[in-house]
Every structure is written in structure tokens, then in C-alpha cells.
Short mmCIF file of C-alpha atoms (C1' of nucleotides) in Angstrom, two decimals:
data_model
loop_
_atom_site.label_atom_id
_atom_site.label_comp_id
_atom_site.label_asym_id
_atom_site.label_seq_id
_atom_site.Cartn_x
_atom_site.Cartn_y
_atom_site.Cartn_z
CA MET A 73 32.66 68.50 -15.45
CA THR A 74 32.23 70.87 -12.56
CA GLY A 75 32.35 70.01 -8.87
CA ARG A 76 29.86 68.03 -6.86
CA VAL A 77 26.29 69.31 -6.89
CA LYS A 78 23.63 68.65 -4.26
CA ILE A 79 20.76 66.52 -5.53
CA LYS A 80 18.14 69.09 -4.59
CA GLU A 81 19.93 71.69 -6.71
CA ALA A 82 20.39 69.29 -9.60
CA LEU A 83 16.67 68.51 -9.70
CA ALA A 84 15.58 72.12 -9.23
CA GLN A 85 17.96 73.86 -11.60
CA GLY A 86 19.50 71.19 -13.80
CA LYS A 87 18.58 70.85 -17.49
CA PRO A 88 18.44 67.61 -19.46
CA GLY A 89 21.76 66.99 -21.14
CA GLN A 90 23.75 68.62 -18.34
CA GLU A 91 26.83 66.79 -17.01
CA LEU A 92 26.77 66.37 -13.23
CA LEU A 93 28.79 64.97 -10.36
CA LEU A 94 26.57 63.74 -7.51
CA LYS A 95 27.56 62.20 -4.18
CA GLY A 96 25.33 60.49 -1.66
CA TRP A 97 24.19 57.28 -0.04
CA VAL A 98 22.34 54.39 -1.66
CA ARG A 99 18.71 54.03 -0.52
CA SER A 100 17.65 51.20 -2.80
CA VAL A 101 18.94 49.11 -5.68
CA ARG A 102 16.70 47.61 -8.37
CA SER A 103 18.66 45.53 -10.77
CA SER A 104 17.86 43.51 -13.88
CA LYS A 105 19.98 42.08 -16.64
CA GLY A 106 19.94 45.14 -18.85
CA VAL A 107 19.36 48.03 -16.50
CA THR A 108 19.97 48.97 -12.87
CA PHE A 109 18.26 51.70 -10.87
CA ILE A 110 19.75 53.16 -7.69
CA VAL A 111 18.05 55.77 -5.55
CA LEU A 112 20.79 58.07 -4.31
CA ASN A 113 20.13 60.48 -1.43
CA ASP A 114 22.50 63.14 -0.07
CA GLY A 115 20.16 64.59 2.56
CA SER A 116 19.39 67.72 0.55
CA ASN A 117 15.87 66.53 -0.20
CA LEU A 118 13.46 63.70 0.58
CA SER A 119 13.22 61.89 -2.73
CA GLY A 120 16.87 61.70 -3.74
CA ILE A 121 17.51 61.03 -7.38
CA GLN A 122 17.16 57.95 -9.54
CA VAL A 123 20.45 56.83 -11.04
CA VAL A 124 20.14 54.69 -14.17
CA ALA A 125 22.92 52.44 -15.41
CA GLU A 126 23.10 50.15 -18.42
CA PRO A 127 25.67 47.48 -19.23
CA ASP A 128 27.81 49.94 -21.20
CA LEU A 129 28.77 51.53 -17.86
CA PRO A 130 32.34 50.51 -16.97
CA ASP A 131 32.21 47.93 -14.13
CA TYR A 132 28.43 47.64 -14.57
CA GLU A 133 28.41 44.31 -12.73
CA GLU A 134 29.96 45.89 -9.62
CA PHE A 135 27.53 48.81 -9.83
CA SER A 136 24.48 46.57 -10.02
CA ARG A 137 25.52 44.76 -6.83
CA VAL A 138 26.30 47.77 -4.66
CA GLY A 139 24.80 47.50 -1.16
CA THR A 140 22.09 49.63 0.40
CA GLY A 141 23.76 52.27 2.54
CA SER A 142 26.92 52.59 0.44
CA ALA A 143 28.38 56.02 -0.27
CA LEU A 144 28.70 56.65 -4.00
CA ALA A 145 29.97 59.32 -6.35
CA ILE A 146 28.17 59.35 -9.67
CA SER A 147 29.12 61.25 -12.79
CA GLY A 148 26.64 61.33 -15.58
CA VAL A 149 24.13 63.20 -17.64
CA LEU A 150 20.80 64.54 -16.39
CA GLN A 151 17.92 63.30 -18.51
CA GLU A 152 14.15 63.27 -18.58
CA SER A 153 12.87 60.08 -17.01
CA PRO A 154 10.61 57.89 -19.15
CA GLY A 155 9.30 56.17 -16.02
CA ALA A 156 6.59 57.44 -13.74
CA GLY A 157 7.51 58.85 -10.35
CA GLN A 158 10.19 61.33 -11.28
CA ALA A 159 10.70 63.98 -13.92
CA LEU A 160 14.48 63.85 -14.04
CA GLU A 161 17.08 61.16 -13.45
CA ILE A 162 20.80 60.80 -13.99
CA LYS A 163 22.28 58.37 -16.49
CA ALA A 164 25.50 57.09 -14.96
CA GLY A 165 28.62 57.50 -17.06
CA GLY A 166 31.03 56.64 -14.26
CA PHE A 167 30.94 55.89 -10.56
CA GLU A 168 33.12 55.47 -7.52
CA ILE A 169 32.23 53.50 -4.41
CA VAL A 170 33.41 56.00 -1.82
CA GLY A 171 32.43 53.89 1.17
CA ALA A 172 30.98 50.42 0.74
CA ALA A 173 28.21 49.00 2.92
CA ASP A 174 27.71 45.26 3.17
CA GLU A 175 24.57 43.26 3.89
CA SER A 176 24.90 43.80 7.64
CA TYR A 177 23.78 47.44 7.20
CA PRO A 178 20.93 47.65 9.73
CA MET A 179 18.56 49.80 7.69
CA GLN A 180 16.39 47.91 5.28
CA LYS A 181 14.46 49.27 2.35
CA LYS A 182 11.23 48.47 4.09
CA ARG A 183 9.57 50.43 6.85
CA HIS A 184 11.02 50.13 10.35
CA SER A 185 9.33 50.88 13.66
CA PHE A 186 10.34 54.16 15.33
CA GLU A 187 11.26 52.15 18.44
CA TYR A 188 13.81 50.14 16.49
CA LEU A 189 15.16 53.22 14.73
CA ARG A 190 15.78 54.87 18.11
CA THR A 191 18.23 52.08 18.88
CA ILE A 192 20.19 53.07 15.77
CA ALA A 193 19.87 56.84 16.13
CA HIS A 194 23.19 57.29 14.34
CA LEU A 195 21.81 55.65 11.20
CA ARG A 196 18.12 56.55 11.32
CA LEU A 197 19.14 59.97 10.00
CA ARG A 198 19.42 58.29 6.61
CA SER A 199 15.75 57.29 6.60
CA ASN A 200 12.94 59.20 4.90
CA THR A 201 11.15 60.15 8.10
CA PHE A 202 14.18 61.37 10.01
CA GLY A 203 15.59 63.12 6.97
CA ALA A 204 12.34 65.04 6.73
CA VAL A 205 12.18 65.74 10.48
CA PHE A 206 15.68 67.13 10.76
CA ARG A 207 15.58 69.11 7.54
CA LEU A 208 12.40 70.72 8.83
CA ARG A 209 13.90 71.25 12.29
CA SER A 210 16.86 73.09 10.79
CA ALA A 211 14.73 75.24 8.49
CA LEU A 212 12.30 76.03 11.30
CA ALA A 213 15.09 77.15 13.66
CA GLN A 214 16.32 79.57 11.02
CA GLU A 215 12.79 80.86 10.48
CA VAL A 216 12.42 81.50 14.22
CA HIS A 217 15.45 83.77 14.06
CA ARG A 218 14.14 85.52 10.94
CA PHE A 219 10.77 86.13 12.59
CA PHE A 220 12.30 87.88 15.59
CA ALA A 221 15.03 89.64 13.62
CA GLU A 222 12.42 91.23 11.35
CA ARG A 223 10.71 92.65 14.42
CA GLY A 224 13.89 94.06 15.93
CA PHE A 225 14.19 91.52 18.73
CA VAL A 226 17.66 91.04 20.20
CA TYR A 227 18.82 87.43 20.47
CA VAL A 228 20.18 86.68 23.95
CA HIS A 229 22.39 83.77 24.98
CA THR A 230 21.38 83.18 28.57
CA PRO A 231 23.61 81.07 30.82
CA ILE A 232 23.42 77.30 30.69
CA ILE A 233 25.03 76.92 34.11
CA THR A 234 23.06 78.69 36.78
CA ALA A 235 22.86 78.99 40.54
CA ASN A 236 19.14 79.71 40.61
CA ASP A 237 16.37 77.17 40.24
CA CYS A 238 13.99 79.78 41.57
CA GLU A 239 11.25 79.11 39.09
CA GLY A 240 10.84 75.76 40.76
CA ALA A 241 10.20 74.32 37.33
CA GLY A 242 11.43 70.79 37.44
CA GLU A 243 14.47 69.19 39.02
CA LEU A 244 17.89 70.64 38.38
CA PHE A 245 20.82 68.70 36.99
CA ARG A 246 23.72 69.38 39.34
CA VAL A 247 26.94 70.82 37.96
CA THR A 248 29.93 70.19 40.19
CA THR A 249 33.63 69.37 40.21
CA LEU A 250 33.54 68.00 43.75
CA ASP A 251 34.62 64.43 44.39
CA PRO A 252 31.34 62.47 44.27
CA VAL A 253 32.70 59.84 46.65
CA ARG A 254 34.19 62.10 49.33
CA PRO A 255 32.78 65.61 48.96
CA PRO A 256 33.83 68.25 51.48
CA LEU A 257 31.30 68.45 54.29
CA VAL A 258 30.18 71.16 56.61
CA ASN A 259 27.75 70.22 59.38
CA GLY A 260 27.10 66.92 57.61
CA CYS A 261 26.05 68.55 54.34
CA VAL A 262 28.02 69.00 51.14
CA ASP A 263 30.00 72.21 51.34
CA TYR A 264 29.35 73.87 48.01
CA ALA A 265 31.51 76.80 49.04
CA GLU A 266 34.34 74.43 48.10
CA ASP A 267 32.84 73.77 44.68
CA PHE A 268 34.01 75.27 41.37
CA PHE A 269 31.60 78.21 41.46
CA GLY A 270 31.61 78.56 45.23
CA SER A 271 27.92 77.69 45.39
CA ALA A 272 25.53 74.95 44.33
CA THR A 273 24.97 75.16 40.60
CA GLY A 274 23.03 73.29 37.96
CA LEU A 275 21.94 73.34 34.35
CA THR A 276 19.35 75.95 33.48
CA VAL A 277 15.66 75.08 33.54
CA SER A 278 14.69 78.37 31.87
CA GLY A 279 16.35 81.48 30.55
CA GLN A 280 13.37 83.63 31.41
CA LEU A 281 14.70 85.51 34.42
CA GLU A 282 17.84 86.54 32.56
CA GLY A 283 15.70 87.28 29.52
CA GLU A 284 13.70 89.76 31.59
CA LEU A 285 16.93 91.55 32.51
CA PHE A 286 17.73 91.96 28.82
CA ALA A 287 14.22 93.17 28.01
CA GLN A 288 14.76 95.97 30.53
CA ALA A 289 17.61 97.23 28.36
CA PHE A 290 16.86 96.17 24.77
CA SER A 291 13.02 96.36 24.89
CA ASP A 292 12.35 93.25 22.79
CA ILE A 293 14.49 90.15 23.16
CA TYR A 294 14.29 86.39 22.77
CA THR A 295 16.23 83.37 23.87
CA PHE A 296 16.51 80.17 21.87
CA GLY A 297 18.67 77.53 23.46
CA PRO A 298 18.95 74.27 25.34
CA THR A 299 17.11 73.69 28.59
CA PHE A 300 17.50 70.85 31.06
CA ARG A 301 15.06 69.15 33.39
CA ALA A 302 16.03 66.24 35.61
CA GLU A 303 12.43 65.09 36.11
CA ASN A 304 12.01 61.34 35.98
CA SER A 305 9.20 61.54 33.48
CA ASN A 306 8.81 58.86 30.86
CA THR A 307 6.37 60.18 28.33
CA ALA A 308 6.22 60.93 24.65
CA ARG A 309 6.36 64.66 25.41
CA HIS A 310 9.27 64.93 27.86
CA ALA A 311 13.01 64.99 27.39
CA ALA A 312 15.78 65.82 29.83
CA GLU A 313 17.39 68.13 27.27
CA PHE A 314 15.28 70.23 24.94
CA TRP A 315 15.30 73.60 23.24
CA MET A 316 13.11 76.47 24.26
CA ILE A 317 12.16 79.78 22.64
CA GLU A 318 11.37 82.58 25.08
CA PRO A 319 10.59 86.10 23.84
CA GLU A 320 10.25 88.95 26.32
CA MET A 321 8.94 92.46 25.62
CA ALA A 322 9.23 95.58 27.75
CA PHE A 323 6.39 98.13 27.65
CA ALA A 324 4.01 95.30 26.80
CA ASP A 325 0.93 93.81 28.45
CA LEU A 326 -0.79 90.43 28.20
CA ALA A 327 -2.74 91.43 25.07
CA ALA A 328 0.48 92.36 23.26
CA ASP A 329 1.98 89.06 24.41
CA ALA A 330 -0.93 87.13 22.92
CA ASP A 331 -0.68 89.13 19.70
CA LEU A 332 2.98 88.19 19.36
CA ALA A 333 2.29 84.52 20.11
CA GLU A 334 -0.46 84.47 17.49
CA ALA A 335 1.72 86.05 14.82
CA PHE A 336 4.55 83.67 15.73
CA MET A 337 2.49 80.47 15.54
CA LYS A 338 0.88 81.49 12.26
CA ARG A 339 4.25 82.35 10.79
CA LEU A 340 5.72 78.94 11.69
CA CYS A 341 2.70 77.16 10.18
CA ARG A 342 2.84 79.21 6.98
CA PHE A 343 6.57 78.64 6.72
CA VAL A 344 6.55 74.84 6.86
CA LEU A 345 3.66 74.68 4.39
CA ASP A 346 5.41 76.94 1.89
CA ASP A 347 9.09 76.16 2.37
CA CYS A 348 9.12 72.52 3.52
CA ALA A 349 6.47 71.33 1.08
CA GLU A 350 8.07 68.06 0.03
CA ASP A 351 8.72 66.97 3.61
CA MET A 352 5.27 68.15 4.74
CA ASN A 353 3.63 66.11 2.00
CA PHE A 354 5.57 63.12 3.24
CA PHE A 355 4.31 63.66 6.81
CA ASN A 356 0.80 64.12 5.50
CA THR A 357 0.98 60.84 3.61
CA GLN A 358 2.93 58.68 6.03
CA ILE A 359 2.40 60.10 9.53
CA ASP A 360 -0.87 62.03 9.82
CA GLN A 361 -3.31 62.42 6.96
CA GLU A 362 -4.98 65.47 8.47
CA LEU A 363 -1.73 67.30 9.15
CA ILE A 364 -1.66 69.79 6.30
CA ALA A 365 -5.34 70.64 6.64
CA ARG A 366 -4.84 71.27 10.36
CA ILE A 367 -1.72 73.42 9.94
CA GLU A 368 -3.34 75.31 7.07
CA ALA A 369 -6.34 76.05 9.31
CA VAL A 370 -4.13 77.41 12.10
CA ALA A 371 -2.13 79.52 9.64
CA ASN A 372 -5.33 81.22 8.49
CA ALA A 373 -7.23 81.30 11.76
CA GLU A 374 -8.20 84.25 13.87
CA PHE A 375 -7.09 83.05 17.30
CA ALA A 376 -9.88 83.31 19.86
CA ARG A 377 -9.38 84.76 23.35
CA MET A 378 -11.27 83.48 26.37
CA GLU A 379 -11.04 84.26 30.08
CA TYR A 380 -10.20 81.34 32.35
CA THR A 381 -13.41 82.05 34.25
CA GLU A 382 -15.44 81.71 31.06
CA ALA A 383 -13.54 78.55 30.12
CA ILE A 384 -14.55 76.97 33.43
CA GLU A 385 -18.20 77.93 32.82
CA ARG A 386 -18.10 76.45 29.33
CA LEU A 387 -16.58 73.22 30.62
CA LYS A 388 -19.17 72.95 33.35
CA LYS A 389 -21.93 73.25 30.76
CA ALA A 390 -20.26 70.74 28.45
CA PRO A 391 -22.46 67.76 27.56
CA VAL A 392 -19.58 65.36 28.19
CA THR A 393 -18.14 63.83 31.32
CA PHE A 394 -14.50 64.57 32.04
CA GLN A 395 -12.17 62.30 33.92
CA PHE A 396 -10.86 65.19 36.02
CA PRO A 397 -13.00 67.69 37.95
CA VAL A 398 -13.81 71.14 36.60
CA GLU A 399 -13.85 73.82 39.28
CA TRP A 400 -12.76 77.45 39.43
CA GLY A 401 -9.32 77.37 41.00
CA LEU A 402 -8.23 74.07 39.49
CA ASP A 403 -5.80 73.80 36.61
CA LEU A 404 -7.08 72.71 33.21
CA GLN A 405 -6.24 69.13 32.30
CA SER A 406 -5.30 68.07 28.81
CA GLU A 407 -8.83 66.74 28.19
CA HIS A 408 -10.29 70.12 29.16
CA GLU A 409 -7.88 72.02 26.94
CA ARG A 410 -8.67 69.86 23.96
CA TYR A 411 -12.41 70.20 24.49
CA LEU A 412 -12.09 73.98 24.55
CA THR A 413 -9.99 74.28 21.41
CA GLU A 414 -11.63 71.46 19.46
CA GLN A 415 -15.30 71.60 20.47
CA VAL A 416 -16.01 75.03 21.94
CA VAL A 417 -13.86 77.19 19.65
CA GLY A 418 -12.96 74.89 16.78
CA GLY A 419 -9.53 76.43 16.42
CA PRO A 420 -6.67 78.04 18.36
CA VAL A 421 -7.68 79.85 21.54
CA PHE A 422 -5.87 81.80 24.24
CA ILE A 423 -7.07 81.18 27.78
CA LEU A 424 -6.35 84.31 29.82
CA ASN A 425 -6.09 85.29 33.49
CA TYR A 426 -5.73 82.15 35.61
CA PRO A 427 -6.17 81.83 39.37
CA LYS A 428 -3.02 83.05 41.05
CA GLU A 429 -2.67 79.92 43.17
CA ILE A 430 -1.92 77.66 40.21
CA LYS A 431 0.60 79.93 38.48
CA ALA A 432 4.20 81.02 39.05
CA PHE A 433 5.26 83.80 41.43
CA TYR A 434 6.49 86.17 38.70
CA MET A 435 3.12 86.50 36.96
CA ARG A 436 1.39 89.86 37.34
CA GLN A 437 -1.35 90.13 39.94
CA ASN A 438 -4.63 91.39 38.45
CA ASP A 439 -6.77 94.05 40.11
CA ASP A 440 -9.42 91.48 41.08
CA GLY A 441 -6.96 90.04 43.60
CA LYS A 442 -7.79 86.51 42.48
CA THR A 443 -6.13 86.07 39.11
CA VAL A 444 -2.80 86.69 37.42
CA ALA A 445 -2.13 87.86 33.86
CA ALA A 446 -1.22 84.43 32.51
CA MET A 447 -2.07 82.98 29.11
CA ASP A 448 -1.99 79.55 27.52
CA LEU A 449 -2.40 79.05 23.79
CA LEU A 450 -4.41 75.91 23.06
CA VAL A 451 -4.48 74.29 19.63
CA PRO A 452 -6.50 71.35 18.28
CA LYS A 453 -5.04 67.88 18.77
CA VAL A 454 -2.45 68.73 21.45
CA GLY A 455 -3.90 71.33 23.80
CA GLU A 456 -1.39 73.75 25.31
CA ILE A 457 1.48 74.68 23.04
CA ILE A 458 2.53 78.11 24.37
CA GLY A 459 2.45 79.40 27.93
CA GLY A 460 3.17 82.99 28.86
CA SER A 461 2.32 85.90 31.09
CA GLN A 462 2.66 89.55 31.86
CA ARG A 463 5.30 89.77 34.59
CA GLU A 464 4.88 91.40 37.97
CA GLU A 465 6.70 94.72 37.63
CA ARG A 466 5.77 96.19 41.07
CA LEU A 467 8.58 95.66 43.56
CA ASP A 468 6.41 95.36 46.66
CA VAL A 469 3.92 92.97 45.08
CA LEU A 470 6.67 90.81 43.61
CA THR A 471 8.60 90.64 46.87
CA ALA A 472 5.48 89.58 48.73
CA LYS A 473 4.72 86.90 46.12
CA MET A 474 8.23 85.50 46.44
CA GLU A 475 7.95 85.27 50.19
CA GLN A 476 4.59 83.52 49.86
CA SER A 477 6.18 81.06 47.45
CA GLY A 478 9.05 80.30 49.82
CA ILE A 479 11.67 82.04 47.68
CA ASP A 480 14.21 84.19 49.46
CA PRO A 481 14.06 87.62 47.77
CA ALA A 482 17.71 88.19 48.67
CA SER A 483 18.76 85.29 46.44
CA LEU A 484 17.23 87.08 43.44
CA TRP A 485 18.40 90.58 44.31
CA TRP A 486 19.44 91.24 40.73
CA TYR A 487 16.00 90.24 39.42
CA LEU A 488 14.35 92.56 41.92
CA ASP A 489 16.72 95.39 41.01
CA THR A 490 15.03 95.68 37.60
CA ARG A 491 11.82 96.50 39.50
CA ARG A 492 13.70 98.98 41.65
CA TRP A 493 14.95 101.24 38.85
CA GLY A 494 13.10 101.89 35.62
CA SER A 495 10.63 99.03 35.99
CA THR A 496 8.23 98.58 33.07
CA PRO A 497 5.19 96.47 32.37
CA HIS A 498 6.57 93.55 30.42
CA ALA A 499 5.46 90.19 29.11
CA GLY A 500 6.72 87.09 27.39
CA PHE A 501 6.05 83.46 26.63
CA GLY A 502 7.79 80.14 26.24
CA LEU A 503 7.53 77.58 23.47
CA GLY A 504 9.20 74.19 23.58
CA PHE A 505 10.87 73.91 20.19
CA GLU A 506 10.42 70.14 20.00
CA ARG A 507 6.74 70.44 20.83
CA ALA A 508 6.38 72.91 17.99
CA ILE A 509 8.11 70.45 15.66
CA MET A 510 5.86 67.64 16.86
CA TYR A 511 2.82 69.78 16.18
CA LEU A 512 4.01 70.84 12.74
CA THR A 513 5.07 67.37 11.58
CA GLY A 514 2.50 65.12 13.27
CA MET A 515 5.30 63.14 14.93
CA GLU A 516 3.96 61.81 18.22
CA ASN A 517 7.10 61.16 20.25
CA ILE A 518 9.58 63.84 21.29
CA ARG A 519 12.37 61.27 21.01
CA ASP A 520 11.75 61.26 17.27
CA VAL A 521 12.20 65.00 16.73
CA ILE A 522 15.46 65.37 18.72
CA PRO A 523 18.59 64.08 16.96
CA PHE A 524 19.95 62.20 19.98
CA PRO A 525 17.31 62.38 22.72
CA ARG A 526 18.24 62.44 26.40
CA THR A 527 15.61 60.77 28.57
CA PRO A 528 15.83 58.80 31.83
CA ARG A 529 18.44 56.03 31.36
CA HIS A 530 19.32 57.29 27.87
CA ALA A 531 22.33 59.46 27.03
CA GLU A 532 23.73 57.32 24.24
CA PHE A 533 25.21 58.63 21.00
"C1'" U B 146 7.40 57.89 40.12
"C1'" C B 147 2.42 55.19 39.50
"C1'" C B 148 -0.94 52.04 36.30
"C1'" C B 149 -1.30 48.86 31.97
"C1'" G B 150 0.97 46.09 28.00
"C1'" A B 151 5.11 43.80 25.65
"C1'" G B 152 10.03 41.14 25.22
"C1'" U B 153 10.38 34.58 20.26
"C1'" A B 154 15.09 34.68 13.53
"C1'" G B 155 18.52 40.76 11.08
"C1'" A B 156 13.24 43.43 11.16
"C1'" U B 157 7.76 42.92 12.15
"C1'" C B 158 5.07 39.34 14.48
"C1'" A B 159 2.17 34.30 15.22
"C1'" G B 160 2.79 30.26 18.54
"C1'" U B 161 -3.96 26.72 20.45
"C1'" C B 162 -5.00 22.72 26.15
"C1'" G B 163 2.06 22.72 28.97
"C1'" G B 164 4.40 18.01 24.59
"C1'" U B 165 10.40 20.21 22.24
"C1'" A B 166 10.01 26.66 16.93
"C1'" G B 167 6.70 29.19 12.58
"C1'" A B 168 5.02 33.23 8.92
"C1'" U B 169 6.06 37.59 6.32
"C1'" C B 170 9.70 41.05 5.03
"C1'" A B 171 14.95 41.89 4.73
"C1'" G B 172 19.53 39.18 3.37
"C1'" C B 173 21.90 35.60 0.11
"C1'" G B 174 21.90 32.63 -4.90
"C1'" G B 175 19.53 32.64 -9.69
"C1'" A B 176 16.18 34.79 -13.65
"C1'" C B 177 14.48 39.18 -16.00
"C1'" U B 178 15.73 45.39 -21.13
"C1'" G B 179 12.63 50.97 -17.56
"C1'" U B 180 12.14 49.74 -12.25
"C1'" U B 181 9.54 52.89 -8.19
"C1'" A B 182 9.38 49.33 -0.79
"C1'" A B 183 10.37 46.17 -8.68
"C1'" U B 184 8.78 41.20 -9.94
"C1'" C B 185 9.46 35.72 -10.29
"C1'" C B 186 12.14 31.04 -8.57
"C1'" G B 187 15.27 29.02 -4.76
"C1'" U B 188 17.50 29.42 0.25
"C1'" G B 189 18.97 30.01 5.65
"C1'" U B 190 18.37 31.82 10.34
"C1'" G B 191 16.88 31.02 17.27
"C1'" U B 192 20.76 31.54 24.76
"C1'" C B 193 12.15 32.17 23.16
"C1'" G B 194 14.72 39.33 28.04
"C1'" U B 195 17.46 37.45 32.85
"C1'" A B 196 17.36 34.42 37.31
"C1'" G B 197 14.69 31.15 40.13
"C1'" G B 198 10.27 27.90 40.88
"C1'" U B 199 6.10 24.22 39.62
"C1'" U B 200 6.10 19.84 36.32
"C1'" C B 201 7.86 13.54 33.63
"C1'" G B 202 8.15 17.81 30.34
"C1'" A B 203 7.85 25.25 30.20
"C1'" G B 204 8.17 29.97 24.62
"C1'" U B 205 3.46 28.72 27.25
"C1'" C B 206 2.04 28.41 34.37
"C1'" C B 207 4.16 31.10 39.12
"C1'" U B 208 7.79 34.75 41.53
"C1'" A B 209 11.48 38.45 41.27
"C1'" C B 210 14.34 41.55 38.38
"C1'" C B 211 15.81 44.10 33.71
"C1'" U B 212 14.43 46.62 29.30
"C1'" C B 213 11.05 48.80 25.95
"C1'" G B 214 6.24 50.89 24.70
"C1'" G B 215 1.40 53.24 25.97
"C1'" G B 216 -1.29 56.04 29.63
"C1'" A B 217 -1.11 59.23 34.16
"C1'" G B 218 1.31 62.83 37.11
"C1'" C B 219 4.74 66.87 36.24
"C1'" C B 220 5.62 70.08 32.54
"C1'" A B 221 7.92 72.87 27.65
#
RNA sequence: UCCCGAGUAGAUCAGUCGGUAGAUCAGCGGACUGUUAAUCCGUGUGUCGUAGGUUCGAGUCCUACCUCGGGAGCCA
């Protein structure tokens, strides 16, 4: 007998007659007088493996009464299964109850609501759905790195603690070592000069600005790390802590940015279909029956490109009434985005060149004086999934935009320095990792694709 | 933060006109020689979210608060 083997390996590479040692947790027990079946799962796959025991097994009685949730070690022989539902199973020759679980184990064999499972986030990991979600999340993260590595992108770890919230994107979580009850004051305000970093600091809301600095030295870079927003938003799509992927390319314009985003999205779709097939089939069966067809369509699609101005014209001509107004100069609402991608295009579409008033200060001013080189990628069912832009590389234009936006250029002197010496046209985009997972799995709540989600009033586990 | 909905057994829910608490599943006990969320028989379970109020009487009506969910805004 060799050492412990993962169940996925045993099923993929094992041959009938082979002796195995398996370890995992009990998902279900089906017992009758002459035979007992236990589904054992060790997290390596969705299905687990069926363990068969007959009364000749030493301590058969104890085995047949083991509780759901128990940790077991099973030694036995792999054999072809006469029953339907699985090709291989293991005939138990010996077992050890590594960690017992009694009847108070909160997870039942039957289906639970996601709301209930969130209250036992430490145990929901042992369910089919969350096993599939977090296996896929792990595999997808590794694929993100492979995608960029193959293209020669440098992976940057941008700071998590930062003194700049200049993007104005969301509220900052404060980071401080000052006494919250009696902070040092100067002129009635908290004196952050006394604080740990000598200035007011918080958790990062984006690594983009630092990413741009790296792009001006390494050409092509990406960040992939945690991001924090202290917004009090209670929706299925918002979390206070989430992971974001932000590539940035020097010597690149908006078209190159869209090309990268298209290749990236298609790659992620292709990957989960090919390499997470068992889990994807589960999602397709249990969560969203059109999932695989939709992801397959995106993987094979030619992404359309449409000017914002044209998008507005199309929406105005649309034979449907929208809840929100459609007017050049206004931002697109979710209903507009979905109409464009689902009805007008029938597939993924980039909307390009938005009015400058509704976009961030760092986006590149177009020659028309009215728009900036921004892009949003819209996909069926969710709307916007990627947002990006070509950045303003001209020092004078950028400085003026900052002043118009109420940002003190002096506070971002280092950002402006990259425009001062060796400035290049450059572009990048941002993708919320959890939103990508939601899209690829059909899961509808961000709290169910983050292991231990942080949302207003929730930092448990 | 705003709007809407919900909170009853371990889980998911029903509860009529205000009259004193119910189903299914899980669990537990038993049966069963190949099951697949096994099946069959038997069996128990309650601070009805919290605090007030109306009433002879409140799970049910009223008020406030708490929590959760959905939608919106904001966004990734």
C-alpha cells in the first residue's frame, strides 16, 4: 500500500484491482443490512468517490453508522462499479474514523439555501456548489497569471496601504494607529502628522496609478490583488474586499487595449469550459441552464466595437421604453447596456469614447474635445464586465484635468513625473475577479464566490 | 443610503376572520443484499426576530427597533 491518493487522481488514473488509501469527508451514507455506500469527498473533485462496504469489513457495524461530515481514511481496492452513476468505486478493506461528526453537523444531505450557507461559511466549503466555486476560482486565478506570463507581462504587487484616494473611486478604509478615543488634534482636526505614516492613509481602492508607473518601465504589466471599498452598498455585486486584475500597456492605444481585453475574456471562457468541465456541468445543471451555451458563445465570438455616440443613437431608436433617460452626455444604465449587448449586437461589444464629463480624470482627451478614450466591455446577461481606457499622457492636459476635478497636482507629483520624462501613450483596463467568476459560473451573489465575504456589518470568519 | 419583501421546529415553509402551533425534509429508532438527495415503517421538536401597544384573548392588528433578502444608487 502506498501513501494517500487524492480522489480525483484515483478516478482519473487508477485501474481496477489497484490498492488505494483515500482520505476525505463523508457526504452521504446509504446503508442496508448487507451493503453500505458512503460518498467520500476530499475536495479534489465534485463527485467524490463511492465507497462500498460489506459485512466482511472489520467493524462493519461502526462503518455503516458513520455520520455525515466525518473525516475518514479508507483503504481498499478500486473496482468497476456495477451500479449506474459512476464508473469506478472503492471496495473498503479497512477504515479509520479520523474525525467523527455527530448528528448536530449543520450540513444536511439535502439542498440548503445560499442564505443559510452564508451563516456557516466555514462549513459550506464542503458542499457541492462551494466546492465547485472555489476549485474554479483557484484554477481561474492561475490561468490569469498564465495568460499574462505568456505575453511577457510583468506581475506587480502594488501597495495595499496608500495615502492617495485620488481616483475618487469609493470610500477609503482608514488605516491608523492613533488612539480612536483621544486622537491628537491640530486646529480641531485629527493631526495625521502624528500617525504611523505621518499622513492620512487607507486601504487601496485601485492599483492603477502605481501600475502605470510600472508600465513606464516594464512596458506590459498587470496587477492582481485585493482592493477595498468602504461604500455602504448592499447589493449582490458589491463587497468591501474584492480582488481586481488591472493590466497596463505602454506604447498602446485604446484599440490595443480592447484587443487585449477581448483575448483575455475569450481565454478565461475557453479555460473554464475545457479545464473545469465537471464543475461547469454542475453549474449548468444546478445554477443556470444556459450557462455553458452562453460562455461557449463568448469564447467563439468576434467582439463588436461601437462608439458611445452610435450606442446612444441605437438606444434612442430602440422600440422599447427604458426606465432611465437616454441622452448624449448621460452614462449608460444597466438596462441600456444589456439592450445593446443582447438585442442590438447579440454578443459581446465594446462601447468606445465616452463623454469626458462622466469619466475619470486620467482618461485621454480625444481630438473632438468632447470625449475621452474610454471603453466598457458589455456581455449578455450582466452588462459591463470590463472597464478601461487609454490614459492621458500629455502633462499639460493631465494637469488641467486634475485641477478641473479638484485634485491637487502636487499630491500626485510622482504620477505626473512619468508624463514629464519619457511619457508614452498607454492604456489598461480593470476586471473585478469576483465579477468574472460570477459571470463564468452563473452564481448571482458576490458573497457566494468569495470564501469569507466582507460586506457592511459582516467581517465574520 | 433609499424603496420593497421577509423573520414561525435543525433546514425549507404553511398558518384562513384575532380564539392558544402545522407540513415536508433532515435527525433518531427499526426493516431491507447494489444504493445514487436510496426506499419503507415508526418517532420528536417551538422565547412564533426584539420591545412596547390595542384586545377578554395576538404568530395574526398597530408602533419602534434589529437582522436577512431583492431592487435602486454607487461601482469592480
